[in-house]
Structures are given as structure tokens and as C-alpha cells.
Amino acid sequence: MLDLTYEAPKAKVIAGAKHDWELVIGMEIHAQVSSNAKLFSGASTAVGAEPNSNVSFVDAAMPGMLPVINEFCVEQAVRTGIGLKARINLFSAFDRKNYFYPDLPQGYQISQLYHPIVGEGEVIVEMGPGVARRVRIERIHLEQDAGKSIHDMDPNNSFVDFNRTGVALMEIVSRPDIRGPEEAAAYVAKLRQILRYLGTCDGDMQHGNLRADVNVSVCRPGDYERYQATQDFGHLGTRCEIKNMNSMRFIQAAIDYEARRQIAILEDGGTVVQETRLYDPDKGETRSMRSKEEAHDYRYFPCPDLLPLEIEQAWVDDIAARMPELPDAKKARFMADYGLTDYDANVLTAELDAAHFFDEVAKGRDGKIAANWVINELFGRLNKEGHSIAESPVSAAQLGGLLDLLGDGTISGKIAKDLFEILYTEGGDPREIVEARGMKQVTDTGAIEAAVDQIIADNPAQVEKAKQNPKLAGWFVGQVMKATGGKANPAAVNDLVTRKLGL
Amino acid sequence: MTANTWTIAAARDALKKGEITATDLTMACLTAMDAGDALGAYVHKTPEIALDQARAADARLAQGDAPAMCGIPLGIKDLFCTKGVPSQAASNILRGFRPEYESTVTTRLFEAGAVMLGKLNMDEFAMGSSNETSCYGPAVNPWRIDDRELTPGGSSGGSAAAVAGDLCLAATGTDTGGSIRQPAAFTGIVGIKPTYGRVSRWGIVAFASSLDQAGPMTKSVRDAAIMLGAMAGHDPKDSTSADIPVPDFEAALTGDIRGKKIGIPREYRIDGMPAEIDALWHRGAEMLRDAGAEIVDISLPHTKYALPAYYVIAPAEASSNLARYDGVRYGHRAKLSHGDGVTEMYEKTRAEGFGHEVQRRVMIGTYVLSAGFYDAYYNRARKVRALIKRDFEQAFAAGVDAILTPATPSAAFGLGEMSQADPIQMYLNDVFTVTVNLAGLPGISVPVGLDGQGLPLGLQLIGRPWEEGDLLNHAYVLERAAGFVAKPQKWW
């Protein structure tokens, strides 16, 4: 298999009024664990249920209720850790993060502050062919999601929906290794891609199943390298955290705004205040949510209702043995085995369904031709109609059948496009369609010769012109193709026309 | 003598022989319960449930498949959630709360045929040593001196008063720092706190999760063995419940402790300990020696740090466990003024709903967990806790089978007597008992004698983890040797 090697991209530089600045970004991604049941209660995680219908006594924090860990959620976190090449901690433990809010029935969130289940890992974020940022993952921990407060149903009262209360989240914490808004969005996209490949999070950002807290600071060129050399955060600027971003576009816009805001403050001789900020997509700006002084004192302490989580290496190994092929490996294999370009390999591995589809089409066939058909014909058509690959009316087997007919010369390239259209709109077996509708390419020289003779006999004037100007032979080829309904082998027609015209 | 004064063992045998029906036994207890209102033991009576359960028990007895607790009338501490029955931890903040679920312990007891007479008084959220922090007012000790009303102890004060006053055959209690053993000692009954993890905490209102453990409060050691057997066992709904088999505790009561080694920890001989308590302790040791055990002096060097560590850890956990009482979903919610927001709702609800002692502990707990103090208080207390546990482990590793200590530093005190005192005076009641909770060990309080004023005094035996059978056997020997048969003079 091909090992992909990358060069690090350049950090984004923003020119201030006085001098240049660079960005330093770290992210905390909250990814909802794909699981039928909640992290500690066994209640359903189904979406779209009536408010407060997926709520157990544990979720509602009734007196005397106790949490019991959902083993599958632990497995999903371990699988995610393995997928991010991270250390799996055989010993981890749960802590309580205490704060009051009506959508937090227990008055605390059960999380993992001191002993997370997953330690250091990495994500390779490609920024162009051969260029990628290696973003270090600091940790992944499991925690409970909160419920939903609803403030717009009544002028005097707020309401709460606990359906989401207690649903398992993975908080994936990166190191401050991201160096620009585009990288930040690409990091989220890559992480989302990996999680979807793993089946550990559906990545649905619109419904908040994947959301990001973004830490942004700015520094002068050279400072970041000093930080890297010493791991001393003192070389970096004061950071602000932008909470709860659930769109790649907003992430980029918010970072860009926030960096420029900080630069303006610093160039004005001011200091950046460490605080939590919110992004307002309507105004395109961030605004202060709470300062460091107003920050909650969460009074973390080990949750006494849960024993430390101890898992066996053999169990981890078993999960590792059942890992799916991940995006980087798949891309490398597509490039190595099918000879795809970097670009095509990226397109075809972006979504797991598409990659599977392509794999099935390309297996045992010409990978480049398969890629062209999948990307240009199929994806092109699907995109135009707003369909996903899962909704494709043409199956991988059908498209593969088409490629086989094209490959063995049964049909011409032009006929193949007609056949694709038939498959897309009507369906059916490609070979049967070709047989039934007489779409086979004519390679019988006798039949082609007769057609060529007929065209030459009918067009003496054109024959004379062509003898003066051999380029006009193409006109004869076209006429023959037309007369044979496109089924004649173009190469054979070309040969015959050239010979008969004596060119 | 009426049936309400019987032990579980006596009632069990009489029921099996058909000498009494569960219904008649229950009626006797209901009558005693109604006549005992002056003791303030019951905060909610459930006679209909009791009679239904008694009739069902009679049917089972008639079929001959009756388990040990079949037809035995019990009082249930208000800390246990009982389905459809008010369960409010003696707190105003849970006023009107009727759970839709039944705690694992009461479920097990009911499955074993037990009968619930009603819910028993206690200190609010089990925080207190005198039952005086209850929103219902205090339970009163059946024992008294002249006309002076005494505390039955706490937090399981209602349970102790009900058992000692024969308002039931036995009761459930819970023990976080001594809340079973101290009231048992104050009222002349037996109370055992099992090994942490022996009894499920599911459905018991949490005080300090790493310390809380339920146990029986009974009229004899044999009864404690019978009832603990019915309460104990693994519960998948409680992650801290141990998945180990429950032995036949009653079968462990052989009365033979020859060759056993009993440790007397020198650090428990505290300054200002009344001579009577010291003398009782000596007598207890002699009784065990006379039964063939070897008495050895041991050292548990970190004992003196136990009380401060306990009063950091327990409030820390409580401050978090009690955060759920916020007025949002159930229980009390304060009436709000125009313009009040969610913060005012929390503040007013909790100020109105929680009593002073609960508020004090929530504030202490919040403080010791807060940024900048966590290491100095909570983390240090956890380290102390580990050292205390190690002290016991070393004693047991040296061959000690059980440890004998006083159960309390005094006999029952007068109601109201401590209310003006520094809260720490009250906390000192737990000085001999908190170590056992911190170490997760089983501990039992056995009545051994009366003080000069005629009030009961108890001794505590501490056992090896998961060896409640052996511990109960030691207690059984002590009980038989002490021959404690005194009963409070009925005044109510």
C-alpha cells in the first residue's frame, strides 16, 4: 500500500495595520455517540420523539436514581480512539461537573476530567495534494449531553425537553495545532469523515450531533515555533473560546472575525481578555458570553456512583481487529490499486457510501475509467438532481456491467452514455438492454463496408473535395456512424473510409 | 405481652406454626403504632398497604413456601423511595413527593413477604445525630429520665424509636457516618451497617454516595442476621453493588468465637470519654475473652483524622447529590415574584426547602470542592480516607477478626440540649462510627448495659469486609454474655 507523505501547510498570516499576525486554534468537538441507548440510563436516543418521552427516572434525576454505564458507548469511544491512532486508557473514571441549569436535571454532568478513556492521537488534515496539517488529539472523553431549554413557547415561562438529557457525547480535544480558519473547517470535516467511517457518530451538524468549541488566539510570526520548541503557552496570545459552532462556514467566518478583533485590540495597545464568546451568524461577529471571572466553578470531583472504568486489552484488541478501512488508508489504496489521482481519490473517499460504490464498480476493472464514470456521469447526474449515492437509481453492479460492455468493445463510448441514461431512468440489466435494443457496436467489416460504399456512391462531390482535403474524411465517418445508428466501431469506419477514398 | 414486642425470629416461628396470623401480628403493630404518636417515629402511616401485605403473607404461609421475612411488620425509613407512598427524606423540599418506583431494598423485603407499617422519621436527608433536623420535628427516645425527653439519635432516629418502643418488629435504617449504629446504641437495640456494596443503594435518597449503606435495625442480633439476608445482594442498577453471593447470616450464629482475635484500638480511648463508657468497653472485652477469644491491643493511627475527613467528604458529595432539588421537576418550588428569573427560583426554592443543617452541609461541601480549595480539603480528605482504610487492613492482616469499640461517646442526650451548641459538638457523636464508613467495613452496635441513669449503652464491633456473618456471630456472643433485656418504661 502507498504511504502518503505530506508537507505542512503555511500558517495563515493576517496583515494588521502595524505588522503581520498568525492564528493559533484548538478545538473541542462534541460528537454524539451513535448508540440506541443513553450513556447511563438505557432510555432511547431516538430523535423526533415527543418532548420528554425518552426520559427514564435516571435522566430526570429522580431521588435515589443511579447511573449504570452503557458498554456499547464505551466501545464506540474506544473505536473512535483507535480510529484516531490514539492511546486507549484501560483505566478511566467519571467525574461530576457541577452547575445549575434547568436542562441539567442532576445539577451535574457526568464527564471524565481526570482520567479520560482515550489519550493522545492525531488527525491528518489535508489542505491540498501532498500538503496536510497533523493535528494532535489531546484526549477524548465520554460525557452526558444536557437537555434542551425552550424559551420561545410562552412569554412568561421556559420549558425543558429532557429527551437529549444523558445521551452519550464524545468530547474530542485537539492541541492548538490548527493555524487558520480554512484548516479549522478542514479539521472538522476530516474528523467528521473519520467518525462517519467508524460509525461512531453520524456527524449531523445541523441537528447539533457534531458541534465545536473553537479556541482562537493570535501571535506574531515566530512565536508559534517558540511555543512548539518549549511547549510553553506563554509564547502564545490569550485565547477566546467561541462556543457551540455547528457549521463549517460559520467556523471559518467566526475565526476570521475573532482573529481580526483580537489583532485590532492588540495593535491598539490593549489586551485580549480570556473569555467565552458566541458567534452571531446574522451579524457575522462574535460577542462576549461570559468572562473568566464569571466562569463557572464546576467543582469537579470523582462521581461516587460509578466505579472506575477498567477495560481489558483483549477487548480493545478485538475492537481494533474489527476496524473498518479509514479514509487515509482507503485513499492511499485507491491511488495505489486503481491509479487514481489525488483529487479523484479525495472525491471518491469523502463519503463512505460513495467509496463503497466505487470500490464495487472498480474491482477487477480499469480504475481510472471507473472513477471517470462514477464521478462525472453518476455523481454529476445525482448532484444535479440533489440525490445522494444511497438514492442512486443505478447500482454498482449495473454501472460495472456497463463498463464491461464498453471495455470489451460490445458498445461504443457514445452508446455507453445512452445506455447509462436508460439505466438511470428505466433500470434493467445492461447486457440485456444492449441485446434487446440492438445497441451492439458493429465490428462486422462487411456491414460497415457496405455502408461506406453507399455513402461514397451517394456523394461524389464530397469525394472529390475530400481527395483535395483529407481532413474532410471525418465527414464520411460521421455519415457512416449516423447510418449505422452509432453502433459501428469508429476505428473500423475510419480505416475503411481512408482506404476507400484512397487517402 | 403482645405480638408487637416480638422479635422477628419469634414471630417467624409463631407464624410458621400457625400460632398467629400475619394479619393479627400486623394489627398488633398498627395498634401500637397508633398508640405511639408521642414518639414521633412514624411520619406517614400505611395501614392499608400493611393489611394487604399481611393478607398476602398469610396466603403464602398457608401454602408453606414462606420466606424468612414473610408476614413481618416493618417500619421503613423515609429515605427509602416507596412506590406511591410519600418519600421525602424528612425534608420540605420533597413535600408531596410520591415516587413512581420502589427502592431495591424495600422491593426485596416485600418479595420476602415483609409488611410495611409506614415511613419513619429521620434527620433531614439523613444529616444529623439527634433526629432534630427533620421537617416533621424530632422523634423521641422511648427511654427517658424523669420527664425529660431524650433524642433517639440520628439520623435513623424514627427507626430506632419505633423498634425500641415496639411500634414494629424491626426497621430499615441507613448509615453514612453512624446513622444506624448511634441511634441503635441510644435506644438499646441492634443495628448493623453492612460492608459498602452489600446492599443496593438504588431508590434510597442519596446523602453521600460513597458512604451510604442501608441496614437493619432490630431487637436482636439474630433478627439483624435474618433481615440483612433479605436486604442484601447484587443489584445491576447500582454500579457500586458487589456481585458476590449472600451467605446465610443466621447460620453463622454459632456462638463459638474460641480462638478469635479481638482488637482493642487504643486511639478510640478519647479525651473526656465518660468513665462509664470506658468501663463498659472493658466489660465487653472481658465477655468476649470469657467466650474464648483473645483480646489484643491494636493501633489504628489515623483515627483522629477520620472525623474531619468525614466532614469534608460527606458534605462534598451531598452538595452535589442535593443539586437535583431545584424546584424544576418535582417537590417544592417557591412562589416567585414578578421579574424573578431562574436564579431566584433556585435560591428561593432551596432556601425554603432545605433546613439549616442541610444548608450548612451544602455550603461546606460547595466550599471544599471549589477551585483553589479542592486539594487542601477534598483531596486531602481522600488521602486520609485511604490511610484509615489501610489502618484497618493492617489490623486484619495481623490476624484480628473483629475490633471492639464504644458505639457512642455518651448515652442519649436531651432533645434541644445540643441545639445551642457548636455544630461540631453534634458531629462528635460520630467519632467512633465514621471510620467504618470511610473504610467501607461492616460495623454493628450491640446494647451491652445501662448507664448510671438507667439509659442504654452500646458497643460497636467492626468486621472484615464481606464477613458480616462472622461479625454477627461476635455480636451474638456479646449479646448473650451481656444479657441485655432492659426495656424502656412505657410512658407514651
Coordinates of C-alpha atoms in Angstrom, one line a residue, chain A residues 46-389:
Chain A
A46 CA -34.3 8.2 19.0
V47 CA -34.8 11.6 17.5
G48 CA -38.1 13.2 16.6
A49 CA -39.9 11.7 19.6
E50 CA -42.5 13.8 21.5
P51 CA -40.8 16.1 24.1
N52 CA -39.9 14.3 27.3
S53 CA -40.9 10.9 26.1
N54 CA -37.4 9.3 26.0
V55 CA -36.8 10.1 29.7
S56 CA -36.0 7.5 32.4
F57 CA -36.1 8.1 36.1
V58 CA -32.3 8.4 35.9
D59 CA -32.4 11.0 33.2
A60 CA -35.0 13.0 35.2
A61 CA -32.7 12.7 38.2
M62 CA -35.4 11.4 40.5
P63 CA -34.3 10.9 44.1
G64 CA -32.3 7.7 44.6
M65 CA -31.6 7.0 40.9
L66 CA -28.2 5.8 39.9
P67 CA -26.2 5.7 36.7
V68 CA -25.1 2.5 35.0
I69 CA -22.6 2.7 32.2
N70 CA -23.7 1.6 28.7
E71 CA -21.0 -0.7 27.5
F72 CA -21.7 0.0 23.8
C73 CA -21.0 3.7 24.3
V74 CA -17.6 2.8 25.8
E75 CA -16.9 0.5 22.8
Q76 CA -17.8 3.4 20.5
A77 CA -15.3 5.7 22.3
V78 CA -12.6 3.1 22.1
R79 CA -13.3 2.5 18.4
T80 CA -13.0 6.3 17.9
G81 CA -9.8 6.4 19.8
I82 CA -8.3 3.6 17.7
G83 CA -9.5 5.4 14.5
L84 CA -7.6 8.5 15.6
K85 CA -4.5 6.4 16.3
A86 CA -4.8 7.3 20.0
R87 CA -3.8 5.6 23.2
I88 CA -6.7 3.7 24.8
N89 CA -6.7 4.1 28.6
L90 CA -7.6 0.7 30.2
F91 CA -8.3 2.7 33.4
S92 CA -10.6 5.7 33.2
A93 CA -13.0 7.2 35.6
F94 CA -16.0 9.5 35.7
D95 CA -16.2 12.9 37.4
R96 CA -19.1 15.2 38.2
K97 CA -19.1 18.7 36.7
N98 CA -21.5 20.7 38.9
Y99 CA -23.6 23.6 37.7
F100 CA -27.2 24.6 37.9
Y101 CA -29.4 24.8 34.8
P102 CA -32.9 23.7 34.3
D103 CA -31.9 21.4 31.4
L104 CA -29.4 19.6 33.6
P105 CA -31.7 17.6 36.0
Q106 CA -28.9 16.2 38.2
G107 CA -27.3 19.5 38.8
Y108 CA -24.1 18.0 37.4
Q109 CA -22.9 16.5 34.2
I110 CA -21.1 13.1 34.5
S111 CA -17.9 13.5 32.5
Q112 CA -14.3 12.4 32.6
L113 CA -12.0 15.2 33.7
Y114 CA -9.1 13.5 35.4
H115 CA -9.0 10.1 33.7
P116 CA -10.3 10.2 30.1
I117 CA -10.9 6.9 28.2
V118 CA -8.8 8.0 25.3
G119 CA -5.4 9.7 25.3
E120 CA -3.2 11.2 22.7
G121 CA -3.9 10.7 19.0
E122 CA -3.8 12.5 15.7
V123 CA -5.8 13.6 12.7
I124 CA -4.2 14.3 9.3
V125 CA -5.9 17.2 7.7
E126 CA -5.2 17.6 4.0
M127 CA -5.0 21.1 2.7
G128 CA -4.1 20.2 -0.9
P129 CA -2.2 17.5 -2.8
G130 CA 0.7 16.5 -0.7
V131 CA 0.0 19.2 1.9
A132 CA -1.5 18.3 5.3
R133 CA -1.6 19.5 8.9
R134 CA -1.1 16.9 11.6
V135 CA -3.4 17.9 14.4
R136 CA -2.6 16.3 17.6
I137 CA -5.5 15.0 19.7
E138 CA -5.0 15.6 23.4
R139 CA -7.8 13.3 24.7
I140 CA -11.3 12.0 24.1
H141 CA -13.7 11.6 27.0
L142 CA -17.2 10.4 27.4
E143 CA -19.9 12.6 29.0
Q144 CA -23.6 13.2 29.2
D145 CA -25.4 15.6 26.9
A146 CA -27.8 18.1 28.5
G147 CA -31.5 18.6 27.7
K148 CA -33.0 21.4 25.7
S149 CA -34.4 24.6 27.1
I150 CA -37.2 26.2 25.1
H151 CA -37.7 29.9 25.7
D152 CA -40.0 30.9 22.8
M153 CA -43.1 28.9 23.6
D154 CA -44.6 31.2 26.2
P155 CA -44.0 34.9 27.1
N156 CA -43.6 34.1 30.9
N157 CA -42.3 30.6 31.1
S158 CA -39.5 28.5 29.8
F159 CA -39.8 24.8 29.0
V160 CA -37.4 21.9 29.1
D161 CA -37.2 18.8 27.0
F162 CA -35.1 16.0 28.5
N163 CA -35.1 13.7 25.5
R164 CA -31.5 14.5 24.8
T165 CA -30.5 14.5 28.5
G166 CA -28.0 11.8 29.2
V167 CA -27.3 11.0 25.6
A168 CA -23.6 10.0 25.2
L169 CA -21.2 12.5 23.8
M170 CA -17.5 12.2 23.0
E171 CA -15.6 15.3 23.6
I172 CA -12.6 15.3 21.3
V173 CA -10.0 17.8 22.4
S174 CA -7.2 18.9 20.0
R175 CA -3.9 20.6 20.7
P176 CA -3.5 24.1 19.5
D177 CA -2.1 22.9 16.2
I178 CA -4.6 24.4 13.7
R179 CA -3.2 27.5 12.0
G180 CA -6.1 29.1 10.1
P181 CA -9.8 29.3 9.5
E182 CA -9.6 27.0 6.5
E183 CA -7.6 24.5 8.4
A184 CA -10.1 24.6 11.2
A185 CA -13.0 23.8 8.9
A186 CA -11.0 21.1 7.2
Y187 CA -10.1 19.6 10.6
V188 CA -13.8 19.4 11.5
A189 CA -14.6 17.9 8.0
K190 CA -11.9 15.3 8.4
L191 CA -12.8 14.4 11.9
R192 CA -16.5 14.1 10.8
Q193 CA -15.4 11.9 7.9
I194 CA -13.5 9.5 10.2
L195 CA -16.3 9.3 12.7
R196 CA -18.8 8.5 9.9
Y197 CA -16.4 5.9 8.6
L198 CA -16.2 4.4 12.1
G199 CA -20.0 4.6 12.6
T200 CA -19.4 6.2 16.0
C201 CA -21.1 9.5 15.2
D202 CA -23.5 10.4 12.4
G203 CA -21.9 13.8 12.0
D204 CA -25.2 15.5 11.6
M205 CA -24.1 19.1 12.3
Q206 CA -27.5 20.6 11.5
H207 CA -29.1 18.7 14.5
G208 CA -26.1 19.5 16.7
N209 CA -24.9 15.9 16.8
L210 CA -21.4 17.3 16.0
R211 CA -20.6 20.8 17.3
A212 CA -17.3 22.6 18.0
D213 CA -16.0 24.9 20.6
V214 CA -13.2 26.9 19.0
N215 CA -10.3 28.4 20.9
V216 CA -8.6 31.2 19.0
S217 CA -5.6 33.3 19.8
V218 CA -3.2 35.4 17.7
C219 CA 0.6 35.7 17.9
R220 CA 3.4 37.3 16.0
P221 CA 5.2 35.2 13.3
G222 CA 7.9 33.1 15.1
D223 CA 6.0 32.9 18.4
Y224 CA 4.3 29.6 17.5
E225 CA 7.6 28.0 16.7
R226 CA 8.9 29.1 20.1
Y227 CA 5.9 27.5 21.7
Q228 CA 6.5 24.3 19.7
A229 CA 10.1 24.2 20.8
T230 CA 9.3 24.7 24.5
Q231 CA 5.6 23.7 24.8
D232 CA 5.4 27.0 26.9
F233 CA 2.0 28.6 26.2
G234 CA 3.5 31.9 27.4
H235 CA 4.7 32.4 23.8
L236 CA 1.1 32.4 22.6
G237 CA -1.6 35.0 22.9
T238 CA -4.6 35.0 25.2
R239 CA -7.3 32.8 23.8
C240 CA -11.0 33.3 23.5
E241 CA -13.4 30.3 23.2
I242 CA -16.2 30.5 20.6
K243 CA -18.9 28.1 21.8
N244 CA -21.2 25.7 20.1
M245 CA -20.4 26.1 16.4
N246 CA -22.3 23.7 14.1
S247 CA -21.4 24.8 10.6
M248 CA -18.1 24.7 8.8
R249 CA -18.9 28.0 7.1
F250 CA -19.6 29.7 10.4
I251 CA -16.5 28.2 12.0
Q252 CA -14.4 29.9 9.3
A253 CA -16.2 33.2 9.5
A254 CA -16.1 33.2 13.3
I255 CA -12.4 32.5 13.5
D256 CA -11.6 35.1 10.9
Y257 CA -13.7 37.7 12.7
E258 CA -12.3 36.8 16.1
A259 CA -8.7 36.9 14.9
R260 CA -9.2 40.4 13.4
R261 CA -10.9 41.5 16.6
Q262 CA -8.0 40.4 18.7
I263 CA -5.5 41.9 16.3
A264 CA -7.3 45.3 16.4
I265 CA -7.2 45.2 20.2
L266 CA -3.5 44.3 20.4
E267 CA -2.4 46.8 17.8
D268 CA -4.4 49.5 19.7
G269 CA -2.2 48.7 22.7
G270 CA -5.0 46.8 24.5
T271 CA -5.0 43.2 25.9
V272 CA -7.2 40.4 24.9
V273 CA -9.4 39.2 27.8
Q274 CA -9.8 35.4 28.2
E275 CA -13.5 34.8 27.8
T276 CA -16.2 32.7 26.2
R277 CA -17.8 34.2 23.2
L278 CA -20.7 33.4 20.9
Y279 CA -20.8 33.8 17.1
D280 CA -23.8 35.7 15.7
P281 CA -24.1 34.4 12.1
D282 CA -26.6 37.2 11.2
K283 CA -24.2 40.0 12.1
G284 CA -21.1 38.0 11.3
E285 CA -19.4 38.8 14.6
T286 CA -18.6 37.2 18.0
R287 CA -19.7 38.7 21.2
S288 CA -18.9 38.1 24.8
M289 CA -20.9 35.4 26.6
R290 CA -19.0 35.3 30.0
S291 CA -15.6 36.5 31.2
K292 CA -13.1 34.3 33.0
E293 CA -14.2 35.9 36.3
E294 CA -17.8 35.0 35.6
A295 CA -16.8 31.4 34.5
H296 CA -18.5 28.7 36.5
D297 CA -16.6 26.9 39.2
Y298 CA -17.6 23.4 38.2
R299 CA -16.3 21.8 41.4
Y300 CA -15.3 18.6 39.6
F301 CA -14.9 15.6 41.8
P302 CA -14.9 11.8 41.1
C303 CA -18.5 10.5 40.7
P304 CA -19.1 8.3 43.7
D305 CA -21.9 6.5 42.0
L306 CA -19.6 4.9 39.4
L307 CA -16.6 2.6 39.9
P308 CA -13.6 3.4 37.8
L309 CA -14.0 2.0 34.3
E310 CA -11.5 -0.8 33.7
I311 CA -11.4 -2.4 30.3
E312 CA -9.3 -5.4 29.1
Q313 CA -6.6 -5.0 26.4
A314 CA -8.1 -8.1 24.7
W315 CA -11.4 -6.3 24.3
V316 CA -9.6 -3.3 22.8
D317 CA -7.7 -5.6 20.5
D318 CA -10.9 -7.3 19.4
I319 CA -12.4 -3.9 18.6
A320 CA -9.2 -3.0 16.7
A321 CA -9.4 -6.2 14.7
R322 CA -12.9 -5.2 13.5
M323 CA -12.0 -1.7 12.4
P324 CA -13.2 -0.6 9.0
E325 CA -10.7 0.8 6.5
L326 CA -10.4 4.5 7.3
P327 CA -10.3 7.5 4.9
D328 CA -6.5 7.9 4.7
A329 CA -5.9 4.2 4.1
K330 CA -8.7 4.0 1.6
K331 CA -7.4 7.0 -0.3
A332 CA -3.9 5.5 -0.4
R333 CA -5.3 2.2 -1.7
F334 CA -7.4 3.9 -4.3
M335 CA -4.4 5.7 -5.6
A336 CA -2.1 2.7 -5.4
D337 CA -4.5 0.0 -6.7
Y338 CA -6.6 1.9 -9.1
G339 CA -4.1 4.6 -10.2
L340 CA -6.4 7.4 -9.2
T341 CA -5.3 11.0 -9.0
D342 CA -5.1 12.6 -5.6
Y343 CA -8.2 14.7 -6.5
D344 CA -10.3 11.7 -7.6
A345 CA -9.2 9.7 -4.6
N346 CA -10.4 12.5 -2.3
V347 CA -13.7 12.8 -4.1
L348 CA -14.3 9.1 -4.0
T349 CA -13.4 8.7 -0.3
A350 CA -15.2 11.7 1.0
E351 CA -18.3 9.6 1.9
L352 CA -18.2 6.0 2.9
D353 CA -21.2 5.1 0.7
A354 CA -19.6 6.6 -2.4
A355 CA -16.3 4.9 -1.6
H356 CA -18.0 1.5 -1.3
F357 CA -19.9 2.1 -4.5
F358 CA -16.7 3.0 -6.4
D359 CA -14.8 0.1 -4.9
E360 CA -17.5 -2.3 -6.2
V361 CA -17.5 -0.7 -9.6
A362 CA -13.7 -0.6 -9.9
K363 CA -13.0 -4.1 -8.6
G364 CA -11.4 -6.1 -11.5
R365 CA -11.9 -3.2 -13.9
D366 CA -10.0 -0.2 -15.1
G367 CA -9.9 2.1 -12.0
K368 CA -9.4 5.3 -13.9
I369 CA -12.3 4.7 -16.3
A370 CA -14.5 3.5 -13.3
A371 CA -13.6 6.8 -11.5
N372 CA -14.5 8.9 -14.5
W373 CA -17.9 7.2 -14.8
V374 CA -18.6 7.3 -11.1
I375 CA -17.5 10.9 -10.7
N376 CA -18.5 12.5 -13.9
E377 CA -21.6 10.6 -15.1
L378 CA -23.1 9.3 -11.9
F379 CA -22.1 11.9 -9.2
G380 CA -22.7 14.6 -11.8
R381 CA -26.2 13.4 -12.5
L382 CA -27.0 12.7 -8.8
N383 CA -25.8 16.2 -7.8
K384 CA -27.8 17.8 -10.5
E385 CA -30.9 16.1 -9.1
G386 CA -30.0 16.6 -5.5
H387 CA -29.7 12.9 -4.7
S388 CA -27.2 11.0 -2.5
I389 CA -25.3 8.0 -3.6

